[in-house]
XYZ file of C-alpha atoms in Angstrom:
200
model
C -7.948 -6.252 -29.313
C -11.031 -4.155 -30.067
C -10.859 -0.393 -30.487
C -13.575 2.164 -31.087
C -14.549 5.741 -30.306
C -17.731 6.767 -28.493
C -18.354 10.517 -27.996
C -14.636 11.253 -28.120
C -13.777 8.475 -25.688
C -11.315 5.864 -26.869
C -12.560 2.474 -25.694
C -10.330 -0.577 -25.824
C -10.281 -4.162 -24.719
C -6.905 -5.824 -24.524
C -4.921 -8.079 -22.265
C -1.232 -8.233 -21.436
C -0.930 -11.765 -22.841
C 2.852 -11.779 -22.717
C 3.030 -11.467 -18.905
C -0.279 -12.661 -17.455
C 1.156 -13.696 -14.101
C 2.738 -10.371 -13.176
C 0.779 -8.133 -10.761
C -0.031 -5.260 -13.119
C -3.095 -3.891 -14.892
C -4.083 -6.172 -17.748
C -6.633 -4.160 -19.756
C -7.704 -0.626 -20.623
C -11.420 -0.039 -20.134
C -11.539 3.508 -21.514
C -9.349 6.488 -22.267
C -10.604 10.060 -22.587
C -7.724 12.257 -23.836
C -7.444 15.785 -22.472
C -6.038 18.876 -24.179
C -2.463 18.377 -25.338
C -2.561 14.581 -25.188
C -1.055 12.450 -27.935
C 2.217 11.019 -26.712
C 2.051 7.230 -26.464
C -1.408 6.860 -28.019
C -0.031 5.009 -31.037
C 1.231 2.332 -28.630
C -2.085 1.897 -26.842
C -3.073 -0.132 -24.959
C 0.137 -2.059 -24.330
C 2.127 1.002 -23.300
C 0.224 1.234 -19.970
C -0.142 -2.508 -19.332
C 2.379 -4.730 -17.576
C 5.310 -3.454 -15.495
C 6.839 0.034 -15.706
C 9.892 0.794 -17.801
C 12.439 2.867 -15.877
C 16.185 3.410 -15.756
C 15.984 4.942 -12.295
C 14.808 8.059 -10.429
C 16.913 10.510 -12.443
C 15.834 9.174 -15.830
C 12.389 9.970 -17.183
C 10.669 7.132 -19.013
C 9.531 7.352 -22.634
C 7.279 4.307 -22.186
C 4.293 6.397 -21.106
C 0.870 7.623 -22.166
C 0.234 11.347 -21.752
C -3.349 11.854 -20.558
C -3.523 15.513 -21.523
C -4.942 18.308 -19.363
C -7.950 16.843 -17.570
C -7.598 13.504 -19.368
C -8.822 10.261 -17.825
C -8.034 6.566 -18.093
C -9.726 3.542 -16.510
C -7.807 0.281 -16.122
C -8.893 -3.248 -15.254
C -6.442 -4.845 -12.824
C -7.564 -8.270 -13.996
C -8.132 -9.575 -10.473
C -9.951 -8.485 -7.336
C -7.402 -6.718 -5.140
C -8.140 -7.154 -1.432
C -7.024 -4.646 1.208
C -4.004 -5.896 3.114
C -1.294 -4.421 5.339
C 0.232 -1.279 3.823
C 0.050 -0.359 0.152
C -2.343 -2.289 -2.073
C -1.820 -0.463 -5.380
C 1.166 1.336 -6.889
C 0.827 3.875 -9.697
C 3.922 4.477 -11.803
C 4.195 7.888 -13.476
C 7.077 9.702 -15.146
C 8.161 11.623 -12.045
C 11.937 12.008 -11.863
C 14.705 13.907 -10.100
C 16.680 16.044 -12.571
C 20.430 15.430 -12.389
C 20.946 19.184 -12.190
C 18.609 19.476 -9.180
C 18.660 16.140 -7.304
C 16.661 17.516 -4.366
C 13.636 18.313 -6.528
C 11.109 16.111 -8.331
C 9.501 16.841 -11.688
C 5.913 15.895 -10.821
C 2.615 15.851 -12.723
C -0.319 14.978 -10.512
C -3.236 12.648 -11.070
C -6.306 11.831 -8.985
C -6.713 8.109 -8.280
C -10.063 6.381 -7.744
C -10.924 2.710 -7.262
C -14.041 0.655 -7.964
C -15.124 -2.944 -7.599
C -17.775 -2.803 -10.316
C -16.528 -0.003 -12.596
C -19.547 2.172 -11.766
C -19.237 3.291 -8.129
C -15.953 5.005 -7.320
C -14.029 5.818 -4.140
C -11.625 8.722 -4.667
C -8.298 9.545 -3.033
C -8.085 13.293 -2.353
C -5.864 15.142 -4.814
C -5.941 18.927 -4.870
C -2.588 20.298 -6.027
C -0.618 22.347 -5.294
C -1.439 22.056 -1.592
C -2.999 18.619 -1.097
C -0.787 16.164 -2.978
C 0.000 13.420 -0.441
C -2.599 11.107 -1.958
C -2.085 12.155 -5.560
C -0.230 9.986 -8.032
C 2.691 11.341 -10.007
C 5.258 12.553 -7.504
C 7.389 9.526 -6.512
C 10.026 8.554 -9.090
C 10.152 4.973 -10.351
C 13.194 2.867 -9.512
C 14.943 0.492 -11.886
C 14.006 -3.060 -10.872
C 13.398 -6.513 -12.331
C 9.612 -7.152 -12.371
C 10.198 -10.900 -12.253
C 12.112 -10.566 -8.981
C 9.936 -8.060 -7.103
C 6.801 -10.066 -6.302
C 4.949 -9.110 -4.216
C 5.454 -5.481 -5.149
C 7.200 -3.334 -2.560
C 7.115 0.461 -3.070
C 10.372 0.842 -1.131
C 12.003 -1.177 -3.931
C 9.945 -0.187 -6.973
C 9.290 3.474 -6.255
C 6.048 4.893 -7.611
C 3.047 6.151 -5.674
C 1.533 3.707 -3.155
C -2.176 3.652 -2.284
C -3.770 1.868 0.672
C -7.416 0.873 0.204
C -8.002 1.125 3.947
C -7.513 4.902 3.717
C -10.847 4.985 1.866
C -12.517 2.285 3.930
C -12.505 0.048 0.846
C -12.073 -3.695 1.292
C -11.530 -4.705 -2.334
C -11.304 -3.291 -5.841
C -10.782 -4.318 -9.439
C -10.819 -1.096 -11.478
C -8.633 1.992 -11.177
C -9.243 5.450 -12.638
C -6.680 8.218 -13.043
C -7.664 11.821 -13.864
C -5.059 14.406 -14.735
C -5.060 17.385 -12.341
C -2.907 19.820 -14.315
C -4.200 23.117 -15.693
C -1.767 23.621 -18.564
C 0.611 21.674 -20.756
C 2.245 21.429 -24.156
C 1.125 18.907 -26.780
C 1.685 16.052 -27.325
C 2.939 15.337 -23.792
C 0.656 17.461 -21.618
C -0.643 16.137 -18.348
C -0.097 13.000 -16.316
C 2.294 10.533 -17.999
C 1.161 7.025 -17.073
C 3.676 4.209 -17.236
C 1.959 1.380 -15.319
C -0.288 0.362 -12.426
C 0.604 -2.549 -10.157
C -1.070 -4.241 -7.222
C 0.335 -5.929 -4.121
C -0.694 -9.572 -3.974
């Protein structure tokens, strides 16, 4: 793994060598922490690669990277993902339903964008608090065995599904997430990324 800083941007190259066949992001291209970030950075990049770690919708995960307010991360999916029927990508955040309020979801929103070359981006609309349908960060993650759920199915895994056809995009390889919060407490402010998967 290589790691260096350029103008405050943490750049990394790393692969999820332990589980190369699983349909999840395999490398971090760049990470730009926002205000209040810090949680999970000591475990970078592995903490956001491979499958999500979850005990179910009512249990928040600690296996996450907090982006901070306005923070941004770019991931390499490791393969070219082609648009197919239904969801093509699933983003797994730390959204959960508190046991004391099972009808509510603790959500932290992130804007998702995709790119084939890492330079030109197509962006899913995300303008909380009103326009959140195509944001990431508001569907809890289910407990599941990553070895058994291939291809990925959001009805089984939970997480936030994204369909490339909604953007008129035929294929992608890179995914960018930008935190959309306006306040937060260090070191866990902002979007808490667990994993990104793709439907093969």
